Short mmCIF file of C-alpha atoms in Angstrom, two decimals:
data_model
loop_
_atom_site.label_atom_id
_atom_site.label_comp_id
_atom_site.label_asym_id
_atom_site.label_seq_id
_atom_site.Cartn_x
_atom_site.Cartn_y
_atom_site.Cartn_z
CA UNK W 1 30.61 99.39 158.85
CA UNK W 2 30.45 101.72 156.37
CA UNK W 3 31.28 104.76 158.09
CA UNK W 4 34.58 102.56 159.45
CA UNK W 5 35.55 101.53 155.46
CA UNK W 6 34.91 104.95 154.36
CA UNK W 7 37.25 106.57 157.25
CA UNK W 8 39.80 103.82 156.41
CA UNK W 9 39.68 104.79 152.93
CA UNK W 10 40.06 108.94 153.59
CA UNK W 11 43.38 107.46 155.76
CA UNK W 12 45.05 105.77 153.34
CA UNK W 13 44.41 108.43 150.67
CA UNK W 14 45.66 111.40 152.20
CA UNK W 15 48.69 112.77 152.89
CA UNK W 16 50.55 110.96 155.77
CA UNK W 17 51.01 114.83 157.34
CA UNK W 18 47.05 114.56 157.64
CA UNK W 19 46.60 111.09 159.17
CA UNK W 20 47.31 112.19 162.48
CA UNK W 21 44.40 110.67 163.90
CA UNK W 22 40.74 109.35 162.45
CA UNK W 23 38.52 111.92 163.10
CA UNK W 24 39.37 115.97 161.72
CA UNK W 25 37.87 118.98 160.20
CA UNK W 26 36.78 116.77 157.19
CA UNK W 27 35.52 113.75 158.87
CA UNK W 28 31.74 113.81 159.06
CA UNK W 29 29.38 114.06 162.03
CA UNK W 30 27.27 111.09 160.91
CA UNK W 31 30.56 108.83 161.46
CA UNK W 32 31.08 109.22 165.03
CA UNK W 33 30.47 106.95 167.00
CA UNK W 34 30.77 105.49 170.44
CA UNK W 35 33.76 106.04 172.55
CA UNK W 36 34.81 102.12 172.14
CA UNK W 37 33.95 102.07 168.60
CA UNK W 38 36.42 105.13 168.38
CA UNK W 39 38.95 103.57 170.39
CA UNK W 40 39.07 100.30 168.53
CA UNK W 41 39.64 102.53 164.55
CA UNK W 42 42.35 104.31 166.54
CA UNK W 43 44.02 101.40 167.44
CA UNK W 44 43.19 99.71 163.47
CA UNK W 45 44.84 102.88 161.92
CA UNK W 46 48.00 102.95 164.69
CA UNK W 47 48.39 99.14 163.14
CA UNK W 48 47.90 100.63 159.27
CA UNK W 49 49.72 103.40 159.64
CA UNK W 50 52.94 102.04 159.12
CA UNK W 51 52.40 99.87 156.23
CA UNK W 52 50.64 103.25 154.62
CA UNK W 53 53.97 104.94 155.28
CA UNK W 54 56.42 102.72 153.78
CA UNK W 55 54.23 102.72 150.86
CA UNK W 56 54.62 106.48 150.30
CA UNK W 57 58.20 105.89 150.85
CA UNK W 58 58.50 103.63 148.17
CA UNK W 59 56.50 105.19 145.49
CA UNK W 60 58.62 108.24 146.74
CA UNK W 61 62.06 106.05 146.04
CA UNK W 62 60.05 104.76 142.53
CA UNK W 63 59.75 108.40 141.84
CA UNK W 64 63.09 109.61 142.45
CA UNK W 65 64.56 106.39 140.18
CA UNK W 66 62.04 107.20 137.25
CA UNK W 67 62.85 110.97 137.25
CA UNK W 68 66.85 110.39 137.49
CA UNK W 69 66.32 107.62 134.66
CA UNK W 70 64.34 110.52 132.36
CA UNK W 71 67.21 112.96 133.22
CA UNK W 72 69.75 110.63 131.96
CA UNK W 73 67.86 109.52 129.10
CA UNK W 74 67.71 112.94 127.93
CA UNK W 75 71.68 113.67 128.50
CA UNK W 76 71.93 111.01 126.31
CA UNK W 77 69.47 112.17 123.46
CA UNK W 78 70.72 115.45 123.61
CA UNK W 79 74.48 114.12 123.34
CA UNK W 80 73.84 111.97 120.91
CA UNK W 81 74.77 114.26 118.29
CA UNK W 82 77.87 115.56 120.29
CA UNK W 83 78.86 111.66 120.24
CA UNK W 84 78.69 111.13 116.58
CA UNK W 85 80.71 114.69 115.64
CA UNK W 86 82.98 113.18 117.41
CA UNK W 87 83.25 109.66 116.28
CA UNK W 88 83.49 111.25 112.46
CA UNK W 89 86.37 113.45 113.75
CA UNK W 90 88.40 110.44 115.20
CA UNK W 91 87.48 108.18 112.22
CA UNK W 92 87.25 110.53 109.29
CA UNK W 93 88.58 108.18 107.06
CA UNK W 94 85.62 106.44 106.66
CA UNK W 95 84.25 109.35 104.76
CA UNK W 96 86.96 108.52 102.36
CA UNK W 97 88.94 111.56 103.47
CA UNK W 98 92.51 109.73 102.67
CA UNK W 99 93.76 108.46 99.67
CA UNK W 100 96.52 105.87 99.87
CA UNK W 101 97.73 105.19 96.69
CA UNK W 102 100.86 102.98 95.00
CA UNK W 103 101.96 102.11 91.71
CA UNK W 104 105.11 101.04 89.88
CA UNK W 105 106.51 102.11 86.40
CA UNK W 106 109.34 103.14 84.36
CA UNK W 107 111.29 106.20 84.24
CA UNK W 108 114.42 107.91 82.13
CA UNK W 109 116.65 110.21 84.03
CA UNK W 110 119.48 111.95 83.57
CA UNK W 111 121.44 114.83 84.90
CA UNK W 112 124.89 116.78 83.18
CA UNK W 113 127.43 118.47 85.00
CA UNK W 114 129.85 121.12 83.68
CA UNK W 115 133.55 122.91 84.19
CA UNK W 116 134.00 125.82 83.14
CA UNK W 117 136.69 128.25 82.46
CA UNK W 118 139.37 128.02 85.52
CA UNK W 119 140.01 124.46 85.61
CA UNK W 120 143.96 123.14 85.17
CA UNK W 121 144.92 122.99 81.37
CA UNK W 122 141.47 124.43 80.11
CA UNK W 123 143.20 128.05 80.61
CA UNK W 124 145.65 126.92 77.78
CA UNK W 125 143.05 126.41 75.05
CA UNK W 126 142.56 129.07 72.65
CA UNK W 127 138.24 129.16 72.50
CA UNK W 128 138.51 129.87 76.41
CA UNK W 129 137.33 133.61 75.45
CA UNK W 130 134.13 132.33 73.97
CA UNK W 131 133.65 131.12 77.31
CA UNK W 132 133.31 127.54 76.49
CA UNK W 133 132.85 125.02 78.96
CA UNK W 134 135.96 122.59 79.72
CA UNK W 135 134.21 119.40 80.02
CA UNK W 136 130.78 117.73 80.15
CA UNK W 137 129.71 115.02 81.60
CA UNK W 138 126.16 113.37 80.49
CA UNK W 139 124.85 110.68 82.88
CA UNK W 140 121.42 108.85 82.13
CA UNK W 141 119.17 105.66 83.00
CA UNK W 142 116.53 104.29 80.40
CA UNK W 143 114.17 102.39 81.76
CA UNK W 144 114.86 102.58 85.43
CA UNK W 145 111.90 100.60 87.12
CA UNK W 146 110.25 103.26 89.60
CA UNK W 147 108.45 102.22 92.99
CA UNK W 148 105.76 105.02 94.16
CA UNK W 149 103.88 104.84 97.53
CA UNK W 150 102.12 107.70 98.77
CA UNK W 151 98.98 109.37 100.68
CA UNK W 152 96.29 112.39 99.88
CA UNK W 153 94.62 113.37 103.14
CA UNK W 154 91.58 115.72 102.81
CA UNK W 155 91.74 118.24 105.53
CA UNK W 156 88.47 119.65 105.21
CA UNK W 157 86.63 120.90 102.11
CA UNK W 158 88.81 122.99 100.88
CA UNK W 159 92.67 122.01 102.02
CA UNK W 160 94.38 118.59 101.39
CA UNK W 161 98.21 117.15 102.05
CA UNK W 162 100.14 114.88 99.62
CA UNK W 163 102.70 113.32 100.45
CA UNK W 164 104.80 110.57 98.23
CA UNK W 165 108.25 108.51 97.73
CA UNK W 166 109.75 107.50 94.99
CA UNK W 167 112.66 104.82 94.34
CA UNK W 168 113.95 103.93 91.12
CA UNK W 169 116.07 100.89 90.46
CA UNK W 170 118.17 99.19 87.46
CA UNK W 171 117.58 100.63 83.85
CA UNK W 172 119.99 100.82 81.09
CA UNK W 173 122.75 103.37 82.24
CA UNK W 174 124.86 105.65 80.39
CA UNK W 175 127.80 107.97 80.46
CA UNK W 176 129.55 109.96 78.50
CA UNK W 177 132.30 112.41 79.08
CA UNK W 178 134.02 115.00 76.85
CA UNK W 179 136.96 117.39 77.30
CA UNK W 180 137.80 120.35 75.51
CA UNK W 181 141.23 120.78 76.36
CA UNK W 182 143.14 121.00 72.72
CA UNK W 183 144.60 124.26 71.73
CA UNK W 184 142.77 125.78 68.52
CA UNK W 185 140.02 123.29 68.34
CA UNK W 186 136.37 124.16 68.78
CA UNK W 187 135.27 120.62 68.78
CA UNK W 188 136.06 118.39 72.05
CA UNK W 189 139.55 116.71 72.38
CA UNK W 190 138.99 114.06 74.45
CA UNK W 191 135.66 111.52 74.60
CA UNK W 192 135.11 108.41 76.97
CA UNK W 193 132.01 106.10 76.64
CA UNK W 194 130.75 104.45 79.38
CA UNK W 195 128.27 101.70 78.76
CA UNK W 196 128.29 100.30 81.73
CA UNK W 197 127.27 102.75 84.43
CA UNK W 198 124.54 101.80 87.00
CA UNK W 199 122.45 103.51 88.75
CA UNK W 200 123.25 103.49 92.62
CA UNK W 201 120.21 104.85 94.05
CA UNK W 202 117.75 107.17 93.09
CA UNK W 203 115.12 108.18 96.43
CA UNK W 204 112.77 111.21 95.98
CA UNK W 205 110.09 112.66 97.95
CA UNK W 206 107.83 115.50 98.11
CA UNK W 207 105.23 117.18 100.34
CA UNK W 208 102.09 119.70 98.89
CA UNK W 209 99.44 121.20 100.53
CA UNK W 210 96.61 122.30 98.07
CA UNK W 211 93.47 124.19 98.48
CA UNK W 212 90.44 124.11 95.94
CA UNK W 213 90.09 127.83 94.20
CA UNK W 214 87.05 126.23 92.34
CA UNK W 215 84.47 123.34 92.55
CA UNK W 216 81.51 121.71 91.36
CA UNK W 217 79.90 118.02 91.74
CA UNK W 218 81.99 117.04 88.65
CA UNK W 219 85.33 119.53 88.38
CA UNK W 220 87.60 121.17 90.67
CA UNK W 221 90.75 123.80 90.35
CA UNK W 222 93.30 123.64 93.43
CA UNK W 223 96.71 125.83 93.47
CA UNK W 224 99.43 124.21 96.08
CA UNK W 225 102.48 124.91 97.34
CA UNK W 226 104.98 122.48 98.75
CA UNK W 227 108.64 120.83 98.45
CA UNK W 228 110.58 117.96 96.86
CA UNK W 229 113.95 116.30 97.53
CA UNK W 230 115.62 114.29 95.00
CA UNK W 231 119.03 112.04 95.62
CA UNK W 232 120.15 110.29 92.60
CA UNK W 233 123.93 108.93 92.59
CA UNK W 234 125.43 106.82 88.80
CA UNK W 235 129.26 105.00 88.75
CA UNK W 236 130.25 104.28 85.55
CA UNK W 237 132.72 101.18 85.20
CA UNK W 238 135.26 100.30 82.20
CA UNK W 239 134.79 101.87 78.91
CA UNK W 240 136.73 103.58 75.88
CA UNK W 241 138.26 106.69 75.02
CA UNK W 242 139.13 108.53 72.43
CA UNK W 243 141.91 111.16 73.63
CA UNK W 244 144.58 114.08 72.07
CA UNK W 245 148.29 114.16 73.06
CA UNK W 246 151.63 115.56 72.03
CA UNK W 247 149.76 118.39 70.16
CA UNK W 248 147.61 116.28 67.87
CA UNK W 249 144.18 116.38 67.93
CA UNK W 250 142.60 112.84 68.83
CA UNK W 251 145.26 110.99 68.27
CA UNK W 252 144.87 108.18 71.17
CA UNK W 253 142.23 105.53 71.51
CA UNK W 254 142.39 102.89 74.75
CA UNK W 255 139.89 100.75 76.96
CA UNK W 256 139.45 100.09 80.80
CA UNK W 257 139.05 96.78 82.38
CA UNK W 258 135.33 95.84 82.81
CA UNK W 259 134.00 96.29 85.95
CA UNK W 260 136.63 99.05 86.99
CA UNK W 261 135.07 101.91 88.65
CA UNK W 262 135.87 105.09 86.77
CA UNK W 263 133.74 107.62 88.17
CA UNK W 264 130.40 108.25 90.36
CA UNK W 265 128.37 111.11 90.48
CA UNK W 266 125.76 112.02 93.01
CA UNK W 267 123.29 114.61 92.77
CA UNK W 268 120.97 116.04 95.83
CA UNK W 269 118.56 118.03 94.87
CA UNK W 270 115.95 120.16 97.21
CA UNK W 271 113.35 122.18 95.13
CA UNK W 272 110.44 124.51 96.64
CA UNK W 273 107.30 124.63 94.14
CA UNK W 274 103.98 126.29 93.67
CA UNK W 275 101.39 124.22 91.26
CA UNK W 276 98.07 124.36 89.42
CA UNK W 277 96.12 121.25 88.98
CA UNK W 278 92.34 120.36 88.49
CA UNK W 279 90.42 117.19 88.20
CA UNK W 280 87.36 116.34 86.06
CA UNK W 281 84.72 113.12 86.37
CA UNK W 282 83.13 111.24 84.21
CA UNK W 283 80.77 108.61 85.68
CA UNK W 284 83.75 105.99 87.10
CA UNK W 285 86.25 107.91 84.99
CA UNK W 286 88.64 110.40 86.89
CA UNK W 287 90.64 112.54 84.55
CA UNK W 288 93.31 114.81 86.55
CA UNK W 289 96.40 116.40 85.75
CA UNK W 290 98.60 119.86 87.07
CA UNK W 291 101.64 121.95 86.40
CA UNK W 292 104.38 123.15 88.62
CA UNK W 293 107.26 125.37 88.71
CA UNK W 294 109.13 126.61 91.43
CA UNK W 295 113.37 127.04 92.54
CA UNK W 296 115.89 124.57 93.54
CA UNK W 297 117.92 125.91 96.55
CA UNK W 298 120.82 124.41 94.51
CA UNK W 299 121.92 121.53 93.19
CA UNK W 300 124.50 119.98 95.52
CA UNK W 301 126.85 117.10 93.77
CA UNK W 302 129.84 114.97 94.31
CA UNK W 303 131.82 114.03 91.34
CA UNK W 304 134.94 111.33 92.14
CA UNK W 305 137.57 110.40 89.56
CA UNK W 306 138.78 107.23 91.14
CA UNK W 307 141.69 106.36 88.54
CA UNK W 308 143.57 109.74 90.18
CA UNK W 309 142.21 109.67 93.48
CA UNK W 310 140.03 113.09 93.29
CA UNK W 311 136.77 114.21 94.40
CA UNK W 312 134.84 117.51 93.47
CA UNK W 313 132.47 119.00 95.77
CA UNK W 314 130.21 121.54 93.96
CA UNK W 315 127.40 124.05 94.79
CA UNK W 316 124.97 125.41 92.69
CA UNK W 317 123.30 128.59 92.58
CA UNK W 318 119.16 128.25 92.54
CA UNK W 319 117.73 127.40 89.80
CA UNK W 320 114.06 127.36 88.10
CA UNK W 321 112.27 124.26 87.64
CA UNK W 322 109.65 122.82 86.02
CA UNK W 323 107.13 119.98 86.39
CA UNK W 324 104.10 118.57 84.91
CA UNK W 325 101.75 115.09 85.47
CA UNK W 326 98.78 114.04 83.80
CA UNK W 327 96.39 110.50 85.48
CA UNK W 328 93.80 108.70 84.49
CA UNK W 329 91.95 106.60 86.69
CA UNK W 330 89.26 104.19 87.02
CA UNK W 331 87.33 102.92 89.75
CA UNK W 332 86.50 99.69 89.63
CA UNK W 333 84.90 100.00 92.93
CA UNK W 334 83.17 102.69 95.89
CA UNK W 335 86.86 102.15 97.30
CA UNK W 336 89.56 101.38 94.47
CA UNK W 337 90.96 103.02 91.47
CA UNK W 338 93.16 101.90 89.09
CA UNK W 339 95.19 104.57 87.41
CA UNK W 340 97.59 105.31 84.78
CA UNK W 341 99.85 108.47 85.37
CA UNK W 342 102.64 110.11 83.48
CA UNK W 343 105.05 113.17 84.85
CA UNK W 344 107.98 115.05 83.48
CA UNK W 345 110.65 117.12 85.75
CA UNK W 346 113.28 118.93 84.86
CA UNK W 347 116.30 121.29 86.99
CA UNK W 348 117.61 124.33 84.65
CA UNK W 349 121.15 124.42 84.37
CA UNK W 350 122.92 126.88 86.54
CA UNK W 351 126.66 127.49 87.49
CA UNK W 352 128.05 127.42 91.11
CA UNK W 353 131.48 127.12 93.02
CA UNK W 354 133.73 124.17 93.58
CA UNK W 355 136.80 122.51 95.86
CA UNK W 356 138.91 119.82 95.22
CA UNK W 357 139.96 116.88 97.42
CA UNK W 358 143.20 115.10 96.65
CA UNK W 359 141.88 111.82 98.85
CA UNK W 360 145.64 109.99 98.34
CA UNK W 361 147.57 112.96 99.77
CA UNK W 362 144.28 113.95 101.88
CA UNK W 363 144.41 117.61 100.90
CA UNK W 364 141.65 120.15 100.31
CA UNK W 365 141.68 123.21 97.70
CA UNK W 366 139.88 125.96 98.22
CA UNK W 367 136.23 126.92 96.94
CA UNK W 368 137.05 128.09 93.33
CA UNK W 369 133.77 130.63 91.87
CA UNK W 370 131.82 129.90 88.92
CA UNK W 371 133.52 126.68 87.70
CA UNK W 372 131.12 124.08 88.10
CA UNK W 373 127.44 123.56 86.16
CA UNK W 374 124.99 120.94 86.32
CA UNK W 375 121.28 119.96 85.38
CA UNK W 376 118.71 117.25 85.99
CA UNK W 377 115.98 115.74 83.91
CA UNK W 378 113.16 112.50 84.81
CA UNK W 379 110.22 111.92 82.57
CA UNK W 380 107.95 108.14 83.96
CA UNK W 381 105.07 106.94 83.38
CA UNK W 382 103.60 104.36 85.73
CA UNK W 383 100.84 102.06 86.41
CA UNK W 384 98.96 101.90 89.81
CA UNK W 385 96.41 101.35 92.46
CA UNK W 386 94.72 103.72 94.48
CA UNK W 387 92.20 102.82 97.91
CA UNK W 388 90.17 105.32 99.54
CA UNK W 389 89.44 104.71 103.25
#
């Protein structure tokens, strides 16, 4: 009995390759036995060598499962990291890498536009050789209630994109409009007031990209470059007027009806920039601020007289511009600022070229050099929220 237990046992322990039969090389002498005894294990091990077999075959199929398991585990571990570089990438906002801010305020603007020597009748006055200007035309809004909406987008450490709108609305609008067309007088000759002029539209917006020069874990120093676009259109209604005739000087006064359109006046203005700015922190305080200056590529304006039917279409040469803006901001949580901002922008003054359009008769003049002038001014100061995500 033993000899037959310990033969089973060397069977089922080695390799099925080696379980050909029950006796071999390794078998010992001592364990043989009769021919019928020998018969009867070879016909015990034919019966267990089947169920031996399909248990290698399944702890072979176990095997296979636990190593491809392992291999896919450690795909995973090892991706792991891949996974999560690119989860930040795809939702880098929640680092707090964009900046959506909006606020509301007021704002004064105003803009002037000029004629110059050339125009009908100003030839006939005699300070034309001083080169004086012919009339003048100053336009403004007090007041105007200013809408801002815009986003800061952190690129990566170094580079960031603004990008913002403004629209202005209502205010207390202004025009006034003077003529220098008396012979011998210096002073003007003619002067309309306009108190009631509104303020069509005003729309401007403005894209930067700015990279940090300089940085620490409380300041930083950025230079940017970028672009604005500003449409602002006025129409003044009724009014009085003060006006010369038959050789006197100032000799007429009259009104217009309320609420007669006299004239509009629409400016477009693109400007290209290049800026300075810097930020410092103080514990939950943010104090920021930056300067700009830069060229229009020419204020572009439309000027119509409706009481004769005319409308001037002028072109200005490029100009230099200016701009400054100082914030301060507190965060009043991980995720939201409040802020108080100020900004000031102003177009220099340059001359251009002009045409006429006689819209009753529908005829054009040509382009007429050097006759037309204008500016443009805003100063605001505004009030506002600010969320990072």
């Amino acid at each position: 009995m033993f000899c037959e237990y310990f033969h089973s046992l060397k069977a089922l322990t080695l390799p099925a390759s080696q379980r050909q039969g029950d006796t071999g090389p390794s078998t010992p002498v001592l364990c043989a036995v009769g021919k019928s005894d020998a018969t009867r294990r070879r016909s015990e091990a034919k019966k267990l060598r089947p169920k031996t077999e399909a248990l290698d075959e399944r702890r072979g199929q176990l095997m296979k499962r636990v190593s491809i398991r392992s291999v896919a585990i450690s795909c995973f571990l090892l991706a792991a990291p891949s996974f999560a570089a690119a989860d930040n990438a795809l939702f880098s906002s929640d680092d707090g890498n964009v900046v959506l801010f909006g606020d509301i305020g007021l704002a004064n603007i105003k803009a002037q536009e000029f004629v110059y020597r050339g125009a009908k009748k100003c030839t006939d006055s005699g300070w034309e050789s001083k080169g004086h200007k012919c009339s003048q035309l100053n336009w403004e809004s007090k007041g105007m209630t200013l809408f801002t909406v815009g986003v800061d987008a952190q690129i990566d450490n170094d580079w960031s994109l603004k990008g913002s709108v403004k629209v202005g609305t209502g205010g207390n609008g202004h025009m006034t409009d003077y003529d220098w067309l008396s012979p011998g007088h210096d002073d003007w000759s003619s002067r309309s007031i306009h108190p009631d002029t509104e303020l069509d539209h005003y729309i401007a917006g403005a894209i930067e990209f700015d990279r940090i020069i300089y940085g620490n874990e409380t300041s930083s120093v950025a230079v940017g470059a970028g672009v604005r676009y500003t449409d602002v259109k006025w129409t003044a209604y009724g009014g009085s007027r003060v006006y010369s005739r038959d050789g006197s000087f100032r000799n007429r006064s009259g009104t217009w009806p309320s609420g007669k359109g006299i004239i509009s006046y629409r400016q477009k203005i693109p400007v290209g920039f290049v800026s300075l700015s810097g930020e410092h922190v103080l514990g939950d305080l943010t104090i920021s601020g930056g300067i700009q200056g830069g060229l229009s590529f020419g204020i572009k304006d439309i000027d119509d007289h409706w009481l004769r039917d005319l409308r001037f279409w002028s072109d200005m040469s490029p100009a230099p511009t200016i701009g400054a803006n100082v914030a301060v901001s507190y965060a009043v949580t991980p995720a939201a600022s409040l802020y108080l901002s100020g900004s000031f922008e102003r177009v220099f003054q340059m001359r251009g070229n002009t045409l006429l359009d006689d819209t009753a008769k529908g005829t054009r003049s040509p382009w007429v050099q050097d006759e037309a002038g204008a500016n443009f001014e805003s100063m605001s100061i505004s009030f506002g929220l600010k969320g990072t995500f």
